[in-house]
Amino acid sequence: METKLIVIEEKNIDEEAKRGLKEAGDIIKNGGLVAFPTETVYGLGGDALNPESSKKIYAAKGRPSDNPLIVHVANMDDLSKIVKEVPDSARKLADAFWPGPLTMILEKNDKVPYETTGGLDTVAIRMPNNQIALGLIRESGGYIAAPSANTSGRPSPTVAKFCVEDLSGKIEMIIDGGQVGIGLESTIVDLTSDVPMILRPGYITLDMLKEVLGEVTIDKTIIDSSSTQKPKAPGMKYRHYAPKGQLTIVQGSEKEVVEYINKETAAAKALGKRTGVIGTDESKEHYRADIVKSVGNRLDEKTIAHELFKVLREFDDENVDVMFSESFDDSGIGQAIMNRLLKAAGHNVKIL
Ligand code: AMP
Ligand code: MG
């Protein structure tokens, strides 16, 4: 299949852009797939109420079909049409954070096919904060199922180029809307349990949710890598975000980390391996690997979140075999950063 690429500037949705969104919406209405930008990462969209579309999404990504999709809506009225009820907690969270990087799990009704929810009686729903995404949802009939627009297991795409790499020839259209704002996937909160529970940390932090809802917990399997418990979010059991090379996270004082990584990269180089380091602005000058990339200033967690997936992808392009990353503070958005980094490393951590 030939994949059509169109470019739309979020800040300038003119007549031509509107025609593009209409064409993309028609593709989705007719059961096809379109990759599009959101404020978190690029999504691979299909009609969430059409089981055949969901099957195509799983096939294009190579994603296991028990890993459910997130349904994207453009207004609150549409939310109430696909769930059993909209609890107070959901209204409060929507008031506070929608449109935005927060996904809520609610009880689904019969309109949502099991193909979209991976066989579950619950459905994940989000209203993205991006004018291209919102326009496309409206043009598509109101409900777009969209996981991240990458091949299953690879880092999520933060620019259209990475969607092209993974999905060209497999889907009808890719909308290039430039670089995304946030760079990590949405926070997922389950509202079907007695106490709301974070199933995936993200840009909306535990403290932000607590401020709106009072009590909120976090799925233990997210913060404790040695936990043998089955995670509540089905997708969490799969290897994720992984670069092609082997990645190790190194924890310790800055001096120890630099020394250790330099020693290990020297040894790997001696074996003919290509080496890489994920460092910070503060430390990057000290490393002697083949390729050293900074994810930003150590204290600027928004920038680190924004750069992480991009840097992991760039290491793939540069055919790096062995990579080391510094570790980051595990609070606030840091919780999401470390969650993604640990998964990318397959929980391979060296503590000094
Ligand atoms: P992605 O589409 O790649 O951002 O991943 C979507 C995530 O949402 C996966 O980790 C899913 O397991 C999670 N998810 C989607 N629907 C549900 C649901 N009904 N219950 C729990 N987790 C869900
Ligand atoms: Mg994903």
Coordinates of C-alpha atoms and ligand atoms in Angstrom, one line a residue:
M1 CA 0.0 0.0 0.0
E2 CA 1.2 3.5 -0.7
T3 CA 1.2 5.8 2.4
K4 CA 0.3 9.4 1.7
L5 CA 2.2 11.9 3.7
I6 CA 0.6 15.3 4.3
V7 CA 2.0 18.2 6.4
I8 CA -0.3 20.3 8.7
E9 CA 0.9 23.1 11.0
E10 CA -1.1 23.0 14.2
K11 CA -1.0 26.8 14.6
N12 CA -2.2 27.4 11.1
I13 CA -5.2 25.2 10.2
D14 CA -6.1 26.9 6.9
E15 CA -8.5 25.7 4.2
E16 CA -5.9 23.3 2.7
A17 CA -5.3 21.8 6.2
K18 CA -9.0 21.4 6.7
R19 CA -9.3 19.5 3.4
G20 CA -6.4 17.3 4.5
L21 CA -8.2 16.5 7.8
K22 CA -11.4 15.7 6.0
E23 CA -9.5 13.3 3.7
A24 CA -7.9 11.7 6.7
G25 CA -11.2 11.5 8.5
D26 CA -12.8 9.8 5.5
I27 CA -10.0 7.2 5.5
I28 CA -10.7 6.4 9.1
K29 CA -14.5 6.3 8.5
N30 CA -13.9 3.8 5.7
G31 CA -11.9 1.5 8.0
G32 CA -8.4 2.7 7.1
L33 CA -5.5 3.9 9.3
V34 CA -3.9 7.4 9.7
A35 CA -0.9 8.3 11.9
F36 CA -1.3 11.7 13.5
P37 CA 0.3 14.0 16.0
T38 CA -1.0 14.5 19.6
E39 CA 0.7 16.5 22.4
T40 CA 2.1 13.3 23.9
V41 CA 3.5 11.2 21.0
Y42 CA 2.2 10.4 17.5
G43 CA -0.8 8.0 17.4
L44 CA -1.8 5.4 14.9
G45 CA -5.5 6.0 14.5
G46 CA -8.5 3.9 13.3
D47 CA -12.2 3.9 14.0
A48 CA -12.5 2.8 17.6
L49 CA -16.1 1.5 17.1
N50 CA -15.1 -0.7 14.1
P51 CA -13.6 -4.0 15.1
E52 CA -11.9 -4.4 11.7
S53 CA -10.1 -1.1 12.2
S54 CA -8.7 -2.2 15.6
K55 CA -7.5 -5.5 14.1
K56 CA -5.7 -3.5 11.4
I57 CA -4.0 -1.4 14.1
Y58 CA -2.7 -4.5 15.9
A59 CA -1.5 -5.9 12.6
A60 CA 0.3 -2.7 11.4
K61 CA 2.1 -2.4 14.7
G62 CA 2.7 -6.1 15.3
R63 CA 1.1 -5.5 18.7
P64 CA -0.3 -8.4 20.8
S65 CA -4.1 -8.3 20.6
D66 CA -4.5 -8.5 24.4
N67 CA -2.8 -5.1 24.7
P68 CA -5.8 -2.7 24.6
L69 CA -6.0 0.6 22.7
I70 CA -6.8 4.1 24.0
V71 CA -10.0 5.7 22.5
H72 CA -9.6 9.4 21.7
V73 CA -12.6 11.8 21.9
A74 CA -13.0 15.5 21.1
N75 CA -15.8 16.4 23.5
M76 CA -17.4 15.3 26.8
D77 CA -20.8 14.4 25.2
D78 CA -19.1 11.7 23.2
L79 CA -17.5 10.2 26.3
S80 CA -20.8 9.5 27.9
K81 CA -22.0 7.6 24.8
I82 CA -19.4 4.8 25.0
V83 CA -19.3 4.1 28.8
K84 CA -21.8 2.6 31.3
E85 CA -21.6 5.8 33.4
V86 CA -19.4 8.9 33.8
P87 CA -18.5 8.9 37.5
D88 CA -17.9 12.1 39.4
S89 CA -14.2 11.4 39.5
A90 CA -14.1 11.4 35.7
R91 CA -15.9 14.7 35.4
K92 CA -13.5 16.3 37.9
L93 CA -10.4 15.0 36.1
A94 CA -11.8 16.0 32.8
D95 CA -12.4 19.5 34.1
A96 CA -8.9 19.7 35.4
F97 CA -6.8 18.0 32.7
W98 CA -8.8 17.6 29.4
P99 CA -7.9 18.2 26.7
G100 CA -4.6 16.9 27.9
P101 CA -2.2 14.0 28.6
L102 CA -4.5 12.0 30.9
T103 CA -6.2 8.7 30.0
M104 CA -9.1 7.4 32.2
I105 CA -10.2 3.7 32.4
L106 CA -14.0 3.4 32.7
E107 CA -16.6 0.6 32.3
K108 CA -17.4 0.3 28.5
N109 CA -20.8 -0.1 27.0
D110 CA -21.8 -2.3 24.0
K111 CA -20.8 0.3 21.4
V112 CA -17.1 -0.4 22.1
P113 CA -16.0 -3.7 20.5
Y114 CA -13.8 -6.1 22.4
E115 CA -11.3 -5.9 19.6
T116 CA -10.6 -2.3 20.8
T117 CA -10.3 -3.1 24.5
G118 CA -8.2 -6.3 24.1
G119 CA -11.2 -8.3 25.4
L120 CA -11.7 -6.2 28.6
D121 CA -15.0 -4.8 29.8
T122 CA -13.3 -1.5 30.5
V123 CA -12.2 1.1 28.0
A124 CA -9.3 3.7 28.1
I125 CA -10.3 7.2 27.0
R126 CA -8.5 10.4 26.5
M127 CA -9.1 13.9 24.9
P128 CA -5.8 15.0 23.3
N129 CA -4.6 18.6 23.5
N130 CA -3.7 19.1 19.8
Q131 CA -5.8 20.8 17.2
I132 CA -4.8 18.4 14.4
A133 CA -5.8 15.4 16.6
L134 CA -9.1 17.1 17.7
G135 CA -9.9 18.1 14.1
L136 CA -9.2 14.6 12.9
I137 CA -11.4 13.0 15.6
R138 CA -14.3 15.2 14.6
E139 CA -13.9 14.4 10.9
S140 CA -13.7 10.6 11.7
G141 CA -17.0 10.3 13.5
G142 CA -15.9 11.1 17.1
Y143 CA -13.9 8.0 18.2
I144 CA -10.3 7.2 17.2
A145 CA -8.6 4.2 18.7
A146 CA -4.9 5.1 18.7
P147 CA -1.9 3.5 20.3
S148 CA 1.5 5.1 19.7
A149 CA 2.5 5.0 16.0
N150 CA 5.5 2.8 16.3
T151 CA 6.2 -0.8 15.7
S152 CA 5.4 -2.7 18.9
G153 CA 8.3 -2.7 21.3
R154 CA 10.1 0.3 19.8
P155 CA 10.3 3.8 21.3
S156 CA 7.2 5.9 20.7
P157 CA 7.5 8.4 17.8
T158 CA 7.9 12.1 18.7
V159 CA 8.3 13.3 15.1
A160 CA 6.6 12.1 11.8
K161 CA 9.9 10.7 10.5
F162 CA 9.8 7.9 13.0
C163 CA 6.2 7.0 12.0
V164 CA 7.4 6.8 8.4
E165 CA 10.2 4.5 9.4
D166 CA 7.9 2.1 11.2
L167 CA 4.6 2.3 9.3
S168 CA 5.3 3.4 5.7
G169 CA 3.6 1.0 3.3
K170 CA 1.3 -0.4 6.1
I171 CA -1.2 2.4 6.5
E172 CA -3.1 4.9 4.3
M173 CA -1.8 8.2 5.6
I174 CA 0.7 10.0 7.9
I175 CA 0.0 13.5 9.0
D176 CA 3.3 15.4 9.8
G177 CA 2.4 18.0 12.4
G178 CA 6.0 18.7 13.5
Q179 CA 7.6 17.7 16.8
V180 CA 5.2 16.8 19.7
G181 CA 5.2 18.9 22.8
I182 CA 5.5 16.4 25.6
G183 CA 7.3 13.4 24.2
L184 CA 6.0 10.7 26.7
E185 CA 2.7 8.9 26.6
S186 CA -0.3 10.0 28.7
T187 CA -0.8 9.1 32.4
I188 CA -3.3 6.3 32.7
V189 CA -5.6 6.2 35.7
D190 CA -8.1 3.4 36.4
L191 CA -11.4 4.8 37.8
T192 CA -13.1 1.4 38.1
S193 CA -11.3 0.4 41.3
D194 CA -12.4 1.7 44.7
V195 CA -9.4 4.0 44.9
P196 CA -8.3 5.5 41.6
M197 CA -5.0 3.8 40.5
I198 CA -2.3 5.0 38.2
L199 CA -1.5 2.2 35.7
R200 CA 1.1 4.2 33.8
P201 CA 2.9 7.3 35.1
G202 CA 3.1 10.4 32.8
Y203 CA 3.1 14.1 32.6
I204 CA 0.1 14.4 34.9
T205 CA 1.7 13.3 38.2
L206 CA 0.4 11.4 41.2
D207 CA 0.4 14.7 43.2
M208 CA -1.6 16.5 40.5
L209 CA -4.2 13.7 40.6
K210 CA -4.3 13.7 44.4
E211 CA -5.0 17.4 44.4
V212 CA -8.3 16.7 42.4
L213 CA -9.4 13.4 43.7
G214 CA -7.9 13.1 47.2
E215 CA -6.8 9.5 47.5
V216 CA -5.0 8.0 44.5
T217 CA -2.7 4.9 44.4
I218 CA -0.1 3.7 41.9
D219 CA 0.1 0.1 40.6
K220 CA 2.9 -1.5 42.6
T221 CA 4.4 -3.2 39.5
I222 CA 5.3 0.2 38.1
I223 CA 7.5 1.4 40.9
D224 CA 8.9 -2.0 42.1
S225 CA 10.8 -3.6 39.2
S226 CA 11.3 -6.8 41.2
S227 CA 7.5 -7.2 41.8
T228 CA 6.2 -10.6 40.5
Q229 CA 2.6 -9.3 40.6
K230 CA 0.8 -9.1 37.2
P231 CA 0.4 -5.5 36.2
K232 CA -3.2 -4.2 35.9
A233 CA -2.5 -2.4 32.6
P234 CA -2.3 -5.4 30.2
G235 CA 0.3 -3.7 28.0
M236 CA 2.7 -3.2 30.9
K237 CA 3.9 -6.8 30.8
Y238 CA 5.4 -6.4 27.3
R239 CA 8.9 -5.2 26.6
H240 CA 8.6 -1.6 25.5
Y241 CA 10.4 1.4 24.2
A242 CA 13.4 -0.7 23.5
P243 CA 16.3 0.6 21.4
K244 CA 18.0 -2.1 19.3
G245 CA 21.3 -2.0 21.2
Q246 CA 21.7 -3.2 24.8
L247 CA 21.0 -0.5 27.4
T248 CA 22.1 -0.3 31.0
I249 CA 21.0 2.3 33.5
V250 CA 23.8 3.3 36.0
Q251 CA 23.0 4.7 39.4
G252 CA 25.4 6.4 41.8
S253 CA 27.2 9.7 42.4
E254 CA 28.0 11.6 39.2
K255 CA 31.7 10.8 39.6
E256 CA 31.1 7.1 40.1
V257 CA 28.7 6.9 37.2
V258 CA 31.1 8.7 34.8
E259 CA 34.0 6.5 35.8
Y260 CA 32.0 3.3 35.5
I261 CA 30.5 4.1 32.1
N262 CA 33.9 5.2 30.7
K263 CA 35.5 1.9 31.9
E264 CA 32.7 -0.2 30.4
T265 CA 32.5 1.7 27.1
A266 CA 36.3 1.4 26.7
A267 CA 36.0 -2.4 27.3
A268 CA 33.2 -2.6 24.8
K269 CA 35.1 -0.6 22.2
A270 CA 38.0 -2.9 22.6
L271 CA 35.7 -5.7 21.5
G272 CA 34.8 -3.8 18.4
K273 CA 31.4 -2.6 19.6
R274 CA 29.9 0.8 18.9
T275 CA 29.1 2.6 22.2
G276 CA 26.7 5.3 23.3
V277 CA 25.9 7.3 26.4
I278 CA 22.6 9.0 27.5
G279 CA 23.9 11.8 29.7
T280 CA 22.9 15.3 30.7
D281 CA 24.2 18.8 29.9
E282 CA 26.1 18.8 33.1
S283 CA 28.0 15.5 32.5
K284 CA 28.2 15.0 28.7
E285 CA 31.7 16.4 28.3
H286 CA 33.1 13.7 30.6
Y287 CA 32.2 10.7 28.6
R288 CA 34.4 9.0 26.0
A289 CA 31.9 6.7 24.2
D290 CA 31.6 6.8 20.4
I291 CA 28.3 8.8 20.7
V292 CA 27.3 10.9 23.7
K293 CA 23.8 12.5 23.7
S294 CA 22.3 14.8 26.3
V295 CA 18.7 14.7 27.2
G296 CA 19.0 18.2 28.7
N297 CA 19.6 19.8 32.0
R298 CA 19.4 17.3 34.9
L299 CA 16.9 19.5 36.8
D300 CA 14.7 20.2 33.8
E301 CA 12.4 17.1 33.8
K302 CA 10.1 18.4 31.1
T303 CA 13.0 18.6 28.7
I304 CA 14.3 15.2 29.7
A305 CA 10.8 13.7 29.0
H306 CA 10.7 15.5 25.7
E307 CA 14.1 14.2 24.5
L308 CA 14.2 10.6 25.9
F309 CA 12.4 8.7 23.1
K310 CA 14.1 10.8 20.4
V311 CA 17.5 10.0 21.8
L312 CA 16.7 6.3 22.0
R313 CA 15.6 6.3 18.3
E314 CA 18.7 8.3 17.3
F315 CA 20.9 5.6 18.8
D316 CA 19.1 3.0 16.6
D317 CA 19.9 5.1 13.5
E318 CA 23.5 5.2 14.5
N319 CA 23.7 1.5 15.0
V320 CA 25.0 1.6 18.5
D321 CA 25.5 -1.8 20.1
V322 CA 26.0 -1.0 23.8
M323 CA 24.5 2.0 25.6
F324 CA 24.6 3.4 29.1
S325 CA 22.2 5.9 30.6
E326 CA 22.4 8.0 33.7
S327 CA 19.6 7.5 36.2
F328 CA 17.1 10.3 37.1
D329 CA 15.2 11.5 40.1
D330 CA 12.1 9.3 40.5
S331 CA 9.5 12.0 41.6
G332 CA 7.0 14.1 39.7
I333 CA 7.5 13.6 35.9
G334 CA 10.7 11.8 36.9
Q335 CA 8.4 8.8 37.7
A336 CA 7.3 8.6 34.1
I337 CA 10.8 9.1 32.8
M338 CA 12.3 6.3 34.9
N339 CA 9.3 4.0 34.1
R340 CA 10.1 4.4 30.3
L341 CA 13.8 4.2 30.8
L342 CA 13.6 1.0 32.9
K343 CA 11.4 -0.6 30.3
A344 CA 13.8 0.4 27.5
A345 CA 16.6 -1.1 29.5
G346 CA 14.6 -4.3 30.2
H347 CA 15.2 -3.3 33.9
N348 CA 18.9 -3.7 33.5
V349 CA 20.3 -1.4 36.2
K350 CA 23.8 -1.2 37.6
I351 CA 23.8 0.2 41.2
L352 CA 27.3 1.5 42.2
Ligands
AMP1 P1 -0.2 2.8 23.9 O1 -1.5 2.7 23.1 O2 1.0 2.2 23.3 O3 0.0 4.2 24.5 O4 -0.6 1.9 25.1 C1 -1.9 2.0 25.7 C2 -1.8 1.5 27.1 O5 -3.1 1.7 27.7 C3 -1.4 0.0 27.3 O6 -0.4 -0.1 28.2 C4 -2.7 -0.6 27.7 O7 -2.4 -1.7 28.5 C5 -3.4 0.5 28.5 N1 -4.9 0.3 28.5 C6 -5.7 0.5 27.5 N2 -7.0 0.2 27.8 C7 -6.9 -0.3 29.0 C8 -7.9 -0.9 29.9 N3 -9.2 -1.0 29.6 N4 -7.5 -1.3 31.1 C9 -6.2 -1.1 31.5 N5 -5.2 -0.6 30.7 C10 -5.6 -0.2 29.5
MG2 MG 2.9 2.4 22.8

